[in-house]
PDB file of C-alpha atoms in Angstrom:
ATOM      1  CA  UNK A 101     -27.269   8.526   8.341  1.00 52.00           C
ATOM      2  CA  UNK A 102     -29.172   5.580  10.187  1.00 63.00           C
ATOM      3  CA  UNK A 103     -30.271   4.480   7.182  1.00 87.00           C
ATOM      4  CA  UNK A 104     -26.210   3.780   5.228  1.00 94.00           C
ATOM      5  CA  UNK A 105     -24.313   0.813   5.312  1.00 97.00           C
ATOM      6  CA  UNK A 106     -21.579   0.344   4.350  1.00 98.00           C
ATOM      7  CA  UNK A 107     -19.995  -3.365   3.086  1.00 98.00           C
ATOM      8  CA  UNK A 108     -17.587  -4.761   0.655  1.00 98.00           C
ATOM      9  CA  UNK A 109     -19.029  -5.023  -2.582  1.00 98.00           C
ATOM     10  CA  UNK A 110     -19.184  -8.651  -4.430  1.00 97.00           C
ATOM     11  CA  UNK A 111     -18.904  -8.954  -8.379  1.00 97.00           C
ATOM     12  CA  UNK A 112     -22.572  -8.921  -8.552  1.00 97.00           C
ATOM     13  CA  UNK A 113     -22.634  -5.851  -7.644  1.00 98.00           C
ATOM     14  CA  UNK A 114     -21.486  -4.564 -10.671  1.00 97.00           C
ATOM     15  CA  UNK A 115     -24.172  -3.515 -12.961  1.00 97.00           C
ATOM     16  CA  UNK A 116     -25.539  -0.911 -10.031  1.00 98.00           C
ATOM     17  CA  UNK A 117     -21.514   0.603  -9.552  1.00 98.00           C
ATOM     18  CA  UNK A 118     -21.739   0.542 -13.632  1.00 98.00           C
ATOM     19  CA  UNK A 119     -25.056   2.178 -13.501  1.00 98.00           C
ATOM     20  CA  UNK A 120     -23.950   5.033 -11.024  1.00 98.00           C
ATOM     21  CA  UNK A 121     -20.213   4.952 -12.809  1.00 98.00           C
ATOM     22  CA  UNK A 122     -21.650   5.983 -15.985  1.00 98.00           C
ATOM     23  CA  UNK A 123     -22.615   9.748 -16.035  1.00 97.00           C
ATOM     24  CA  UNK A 124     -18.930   9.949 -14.596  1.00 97.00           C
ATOM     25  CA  UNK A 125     -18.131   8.884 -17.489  1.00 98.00           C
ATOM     26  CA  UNK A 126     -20.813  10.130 -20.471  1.00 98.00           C
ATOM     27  CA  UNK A 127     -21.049  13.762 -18.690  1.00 97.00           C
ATOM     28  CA  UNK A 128     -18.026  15.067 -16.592  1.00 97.00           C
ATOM     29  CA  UNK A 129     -14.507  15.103 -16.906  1.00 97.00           C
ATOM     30  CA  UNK A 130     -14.018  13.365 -13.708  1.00 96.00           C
ATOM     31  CA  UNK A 131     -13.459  10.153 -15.175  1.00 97.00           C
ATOM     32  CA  UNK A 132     -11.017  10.457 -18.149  1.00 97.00           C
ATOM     33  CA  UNK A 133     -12.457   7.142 -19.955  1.00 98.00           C
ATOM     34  CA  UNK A 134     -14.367   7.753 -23.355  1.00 98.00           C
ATOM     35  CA  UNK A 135     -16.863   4.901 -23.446  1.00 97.00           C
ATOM     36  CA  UNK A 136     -18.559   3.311 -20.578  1.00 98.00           C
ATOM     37  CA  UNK A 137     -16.947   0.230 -19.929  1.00 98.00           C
ATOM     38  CA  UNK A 138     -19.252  -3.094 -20.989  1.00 97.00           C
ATOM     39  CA  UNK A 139     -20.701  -4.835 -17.882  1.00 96.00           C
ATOM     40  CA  UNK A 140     -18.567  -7.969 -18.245  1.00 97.00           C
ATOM     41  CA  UNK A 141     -15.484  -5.257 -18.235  1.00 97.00           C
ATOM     42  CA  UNK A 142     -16.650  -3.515 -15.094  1.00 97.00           C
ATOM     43  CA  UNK A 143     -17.261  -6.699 -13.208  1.00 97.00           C
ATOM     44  CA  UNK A 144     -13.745  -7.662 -13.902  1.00 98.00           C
ATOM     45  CA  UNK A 145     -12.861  -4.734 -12.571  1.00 98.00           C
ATOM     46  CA  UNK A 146     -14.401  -5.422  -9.412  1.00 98.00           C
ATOM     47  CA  UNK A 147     -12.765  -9.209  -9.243  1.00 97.00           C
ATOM     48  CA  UNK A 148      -9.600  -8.048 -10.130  1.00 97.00           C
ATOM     49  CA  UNK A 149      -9.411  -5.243  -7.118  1.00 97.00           C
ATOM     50  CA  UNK A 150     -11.424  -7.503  -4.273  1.00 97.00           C
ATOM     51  CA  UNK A 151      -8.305 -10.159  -5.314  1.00 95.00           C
ATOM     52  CA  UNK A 152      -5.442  -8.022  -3.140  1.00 96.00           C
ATOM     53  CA  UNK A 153      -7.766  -4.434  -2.071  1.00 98.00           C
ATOM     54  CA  UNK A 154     -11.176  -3.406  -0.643  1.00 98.00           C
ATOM     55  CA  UNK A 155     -13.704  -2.601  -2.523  1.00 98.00           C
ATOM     56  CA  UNK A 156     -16.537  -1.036  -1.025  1.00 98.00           C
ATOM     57  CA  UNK A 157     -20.367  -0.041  -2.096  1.00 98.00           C
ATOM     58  CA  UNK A 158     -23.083   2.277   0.440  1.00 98.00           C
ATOM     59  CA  UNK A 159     -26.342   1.614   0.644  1.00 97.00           C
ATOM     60  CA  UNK A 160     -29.462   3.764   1.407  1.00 94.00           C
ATOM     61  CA  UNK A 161     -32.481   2.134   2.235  1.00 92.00           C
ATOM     62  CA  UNK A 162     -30.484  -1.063   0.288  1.00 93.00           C
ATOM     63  CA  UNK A 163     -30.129   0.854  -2.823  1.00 96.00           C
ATOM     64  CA  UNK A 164     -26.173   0.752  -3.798  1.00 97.00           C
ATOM     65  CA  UNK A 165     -25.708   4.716  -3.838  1.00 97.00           C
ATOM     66  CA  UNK A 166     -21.885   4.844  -4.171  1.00 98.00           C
ATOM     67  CA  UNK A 167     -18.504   2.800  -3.759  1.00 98.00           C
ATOM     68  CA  UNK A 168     -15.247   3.410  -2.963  1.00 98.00           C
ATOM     69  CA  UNK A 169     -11.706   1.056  -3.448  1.00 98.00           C
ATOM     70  CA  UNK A 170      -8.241   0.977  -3.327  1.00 98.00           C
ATOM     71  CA  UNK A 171      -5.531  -0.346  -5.713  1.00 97.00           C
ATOM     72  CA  UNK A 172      -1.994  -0.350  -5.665  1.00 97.00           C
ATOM     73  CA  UNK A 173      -0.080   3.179  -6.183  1.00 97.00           C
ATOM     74  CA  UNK A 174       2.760   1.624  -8.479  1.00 96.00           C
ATOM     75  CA  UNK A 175       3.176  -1.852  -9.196  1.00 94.00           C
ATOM     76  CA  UNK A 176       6.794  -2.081  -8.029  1.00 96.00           C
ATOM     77  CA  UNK A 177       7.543  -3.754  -4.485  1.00 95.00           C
ATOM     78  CA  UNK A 178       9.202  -0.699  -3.124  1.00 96.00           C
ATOM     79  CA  UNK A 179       6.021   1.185  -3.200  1.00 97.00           C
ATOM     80  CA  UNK A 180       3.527  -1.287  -1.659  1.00 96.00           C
ATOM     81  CA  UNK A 181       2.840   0.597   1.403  1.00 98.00           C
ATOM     82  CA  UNK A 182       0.750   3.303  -0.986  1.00 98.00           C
ATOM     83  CA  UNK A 183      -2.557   2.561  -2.404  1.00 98.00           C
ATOM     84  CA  UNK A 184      -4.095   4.713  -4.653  1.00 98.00           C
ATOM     85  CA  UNK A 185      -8.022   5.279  -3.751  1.00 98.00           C
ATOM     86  CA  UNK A 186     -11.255   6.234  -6.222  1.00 98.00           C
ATOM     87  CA  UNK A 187     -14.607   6.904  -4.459  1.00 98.00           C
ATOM     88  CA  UNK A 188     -18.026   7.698  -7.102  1.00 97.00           C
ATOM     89  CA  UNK A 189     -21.347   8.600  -5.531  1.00 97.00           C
ATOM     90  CA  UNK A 190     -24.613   8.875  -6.966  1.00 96.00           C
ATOM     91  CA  UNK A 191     -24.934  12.029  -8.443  1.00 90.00           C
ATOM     92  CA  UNK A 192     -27.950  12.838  -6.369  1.00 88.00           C
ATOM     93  CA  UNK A 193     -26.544  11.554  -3.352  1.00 88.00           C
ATOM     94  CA  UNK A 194     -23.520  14.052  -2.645  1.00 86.00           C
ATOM     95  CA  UNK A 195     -23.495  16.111   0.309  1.00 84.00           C
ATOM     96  CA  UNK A 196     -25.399  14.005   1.878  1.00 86.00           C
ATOM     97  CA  UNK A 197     -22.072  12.245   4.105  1.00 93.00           C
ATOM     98  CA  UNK A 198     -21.927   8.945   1.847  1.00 96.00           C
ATOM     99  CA  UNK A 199     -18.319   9.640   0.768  1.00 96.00           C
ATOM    100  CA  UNK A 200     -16.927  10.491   4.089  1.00 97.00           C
ATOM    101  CA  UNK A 201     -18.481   7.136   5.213  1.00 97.00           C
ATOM    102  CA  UNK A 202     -16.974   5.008   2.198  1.00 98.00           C
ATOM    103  CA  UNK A 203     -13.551   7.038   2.534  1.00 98.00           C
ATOM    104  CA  UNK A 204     -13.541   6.573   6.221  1.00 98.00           C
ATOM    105  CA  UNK A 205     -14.183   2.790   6.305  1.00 98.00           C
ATOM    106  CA  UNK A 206     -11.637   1.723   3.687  1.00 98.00           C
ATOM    107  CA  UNK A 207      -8.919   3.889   4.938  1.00 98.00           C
ATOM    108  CA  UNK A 208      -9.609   2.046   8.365  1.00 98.00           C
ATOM    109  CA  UNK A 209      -9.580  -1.338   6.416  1.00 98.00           C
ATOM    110  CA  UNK A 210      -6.152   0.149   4.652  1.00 98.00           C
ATOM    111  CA  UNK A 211      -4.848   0.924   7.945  1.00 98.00           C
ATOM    112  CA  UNK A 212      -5.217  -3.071   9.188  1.00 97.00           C
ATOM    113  CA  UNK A 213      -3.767  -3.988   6.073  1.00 98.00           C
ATOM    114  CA  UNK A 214      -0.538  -2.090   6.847  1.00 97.00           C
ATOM    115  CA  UNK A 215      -0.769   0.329   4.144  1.00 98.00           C
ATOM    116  CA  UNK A 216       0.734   3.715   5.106  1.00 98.00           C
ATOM    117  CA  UNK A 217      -0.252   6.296   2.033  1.00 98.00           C
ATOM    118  CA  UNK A 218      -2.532   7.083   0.115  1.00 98.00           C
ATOM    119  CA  UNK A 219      -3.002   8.355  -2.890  1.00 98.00           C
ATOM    120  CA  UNK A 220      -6.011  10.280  -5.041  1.00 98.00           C
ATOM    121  CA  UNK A 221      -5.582  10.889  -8.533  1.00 98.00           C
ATOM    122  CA  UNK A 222      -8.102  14.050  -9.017  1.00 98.00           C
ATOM    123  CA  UNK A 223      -9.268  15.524 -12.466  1.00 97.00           C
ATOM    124  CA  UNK A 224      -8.388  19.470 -12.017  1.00 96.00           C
ATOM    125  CA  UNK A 225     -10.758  22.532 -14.186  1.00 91.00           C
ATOM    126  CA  UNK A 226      -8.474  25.343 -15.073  1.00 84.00           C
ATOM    127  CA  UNK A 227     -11.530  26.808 -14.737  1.00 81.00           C
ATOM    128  CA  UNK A 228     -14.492  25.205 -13.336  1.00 76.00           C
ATOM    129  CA  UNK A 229     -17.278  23.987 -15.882  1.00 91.00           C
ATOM    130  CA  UNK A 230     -20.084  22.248 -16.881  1.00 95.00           C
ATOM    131  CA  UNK A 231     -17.613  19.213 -16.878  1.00 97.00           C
ATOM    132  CA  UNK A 232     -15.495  19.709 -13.823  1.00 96.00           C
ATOM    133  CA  UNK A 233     -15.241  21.258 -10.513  1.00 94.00           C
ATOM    134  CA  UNK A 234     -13.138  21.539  -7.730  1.00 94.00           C
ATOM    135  CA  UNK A 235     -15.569  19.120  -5.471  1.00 94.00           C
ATOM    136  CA  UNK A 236     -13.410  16.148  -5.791  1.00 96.00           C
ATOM    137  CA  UNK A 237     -10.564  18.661  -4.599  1.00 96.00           C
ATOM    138  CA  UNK A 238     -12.113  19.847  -1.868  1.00 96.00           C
ATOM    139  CA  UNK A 239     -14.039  16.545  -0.466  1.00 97.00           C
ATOM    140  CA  UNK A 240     -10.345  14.752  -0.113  1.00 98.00           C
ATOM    141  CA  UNK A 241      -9.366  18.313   1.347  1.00 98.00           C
ATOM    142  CA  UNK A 242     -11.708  17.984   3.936  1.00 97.00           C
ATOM    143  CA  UNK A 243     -10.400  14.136   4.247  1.00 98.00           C
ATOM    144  CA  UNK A 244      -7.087  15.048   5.445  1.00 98.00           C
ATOM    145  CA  UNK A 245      -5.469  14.683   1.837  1.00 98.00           C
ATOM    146  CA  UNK A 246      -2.799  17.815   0.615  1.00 98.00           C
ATOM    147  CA  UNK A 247      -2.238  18.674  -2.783  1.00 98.00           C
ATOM    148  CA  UNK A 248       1.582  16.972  -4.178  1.00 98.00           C
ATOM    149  CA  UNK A 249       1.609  17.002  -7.008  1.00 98.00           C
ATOM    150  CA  UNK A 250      -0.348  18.822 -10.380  1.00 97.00           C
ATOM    151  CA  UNK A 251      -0.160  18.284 -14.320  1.00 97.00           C
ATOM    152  CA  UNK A 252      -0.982  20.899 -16.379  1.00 97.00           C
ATOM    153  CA  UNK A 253      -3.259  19.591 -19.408  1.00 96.00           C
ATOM    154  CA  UNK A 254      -2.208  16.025 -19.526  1.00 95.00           C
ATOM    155  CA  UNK A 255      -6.566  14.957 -19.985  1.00 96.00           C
ATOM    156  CA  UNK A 256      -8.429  15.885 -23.135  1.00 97.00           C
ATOM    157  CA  UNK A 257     -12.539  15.205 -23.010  1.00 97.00           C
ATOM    158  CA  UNK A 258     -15.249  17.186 -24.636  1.00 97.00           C
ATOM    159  CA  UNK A 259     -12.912  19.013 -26.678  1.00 95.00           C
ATOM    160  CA  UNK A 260     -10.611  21.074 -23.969  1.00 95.00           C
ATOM    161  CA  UNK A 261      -7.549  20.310 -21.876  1.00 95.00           C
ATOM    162  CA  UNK A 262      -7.813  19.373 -18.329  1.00 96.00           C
ATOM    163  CA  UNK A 263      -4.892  19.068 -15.428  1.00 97.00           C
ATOM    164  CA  UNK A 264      -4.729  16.660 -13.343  1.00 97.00           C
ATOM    165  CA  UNK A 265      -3.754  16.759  -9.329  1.00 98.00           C
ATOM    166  CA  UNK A 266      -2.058  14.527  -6.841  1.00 98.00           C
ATOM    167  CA  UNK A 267      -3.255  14.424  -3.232  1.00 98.00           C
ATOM    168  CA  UNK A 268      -1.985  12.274  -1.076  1.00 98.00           C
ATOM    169  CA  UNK A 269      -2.841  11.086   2.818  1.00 98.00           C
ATOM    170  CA  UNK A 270      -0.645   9.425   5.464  1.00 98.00           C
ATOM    171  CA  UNK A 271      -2.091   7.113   7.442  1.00 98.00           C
ATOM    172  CA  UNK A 272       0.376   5.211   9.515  1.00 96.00           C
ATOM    173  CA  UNK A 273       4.106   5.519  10.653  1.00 96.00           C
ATOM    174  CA  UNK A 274       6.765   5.127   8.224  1.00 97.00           C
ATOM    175  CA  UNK A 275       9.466   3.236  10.563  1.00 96.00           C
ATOM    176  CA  UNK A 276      12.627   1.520   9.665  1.00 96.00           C
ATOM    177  CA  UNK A 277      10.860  -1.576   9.528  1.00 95.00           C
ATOM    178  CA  UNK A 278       7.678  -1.631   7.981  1.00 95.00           C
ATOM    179  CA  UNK A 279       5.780  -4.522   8.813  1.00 93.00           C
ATOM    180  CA  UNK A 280       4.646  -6.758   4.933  1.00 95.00           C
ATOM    181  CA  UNK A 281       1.166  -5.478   3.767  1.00 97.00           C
ATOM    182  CA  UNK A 282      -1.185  -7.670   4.123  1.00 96.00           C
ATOM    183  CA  UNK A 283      -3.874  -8.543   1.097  1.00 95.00           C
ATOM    184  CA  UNK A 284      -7.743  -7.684   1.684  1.00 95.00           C
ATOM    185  CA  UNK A 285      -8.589 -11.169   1.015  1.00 88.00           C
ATOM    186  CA  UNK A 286      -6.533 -12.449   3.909  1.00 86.00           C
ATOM    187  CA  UNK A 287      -7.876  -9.814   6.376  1.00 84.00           C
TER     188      UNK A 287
END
């Protein structure tokens, strides 16, 4: 692991997240999107989330090999303590400790921005196959995140149904109160 680094990604960085975004998309059920987004779309995407949230990339060697960020849970004030987080890695990168990196630096950067939950929303097989498993599952599983919710067949991609699950993590004390959230750009 000498060899990952982990930083906040910049909108430049978006054709590599696109590149390793896109089997998520074209093969698995993981991602529920249809088409690959266009790289002006994806970059916005980026710009949009480093405005209030963290958005962070790993390297390898320097070679971008996954990214992880956080957006807001709901878009009502009551619920800005939650963020909800999204973490891709290369596909022939898993297992390999990038994710628990990623997931472990931006829930420390959530933590300083006063956020208390989180929140993963997690494509769910009926059945695993050649589309979906339980890996997504089972990595936030091993993160600390419990199961809260689950939708039966609310996704349909590559002609079946898929559920989708709710995990969710706390990561700070709910008190009386809360102190204001604070935005990653003024961290």
């Amino acid at each position: 692991m000498n060899d990952l680094k982990i930083r906040t990604a910049v909108p430049a960085d978006a054709p590599r997240l696109l590149a390793i975004y896109a089997p998520y998309v074209e093969n698995t059920a993981i991602s529920f999107e249809y088409e690959v987004p266009s790289p002006e779309a994806f970059r916005s995407r980026v710009e949009a989330t480093l405005a209030e949230f963290p958005y962070l990339v790993a390297e390898w060697d320097g070679v971008i090999v996954g990214y992880a960020y956080a957006g807001p849970f709901h878009p009502r004030a009551a619920y800005r303590w939650g963020a909800e987080v999204s973490i891709y890695v290369e596909q022939g990168m898993r297992g390999k400790g990038v994710g628990k990196a990623l997931y472990t630096a931006l829930e420390d950067i959530l933590k300083e921005m006063g956020i208390l939950n989180l929140n993963a929303c997690i494509a769910h097989p009926e059945a695993g196959d050649e589309y979906l498993t339980d890996d997504s599952e089972r990595f936030h599983a091993r993160m600390g995140y419990e199961t809260v919710a689950h939708f039966h067949r609310c996704g349909f991609k590559f002609g079946r149904w898929y559920d989708m699950i709710w995990m969710e993590k706390m990561i700070g004390a709910h008190t009386p109160t809360p102190p204001p959230v604070k935005s990653f750009s003024h961290l």
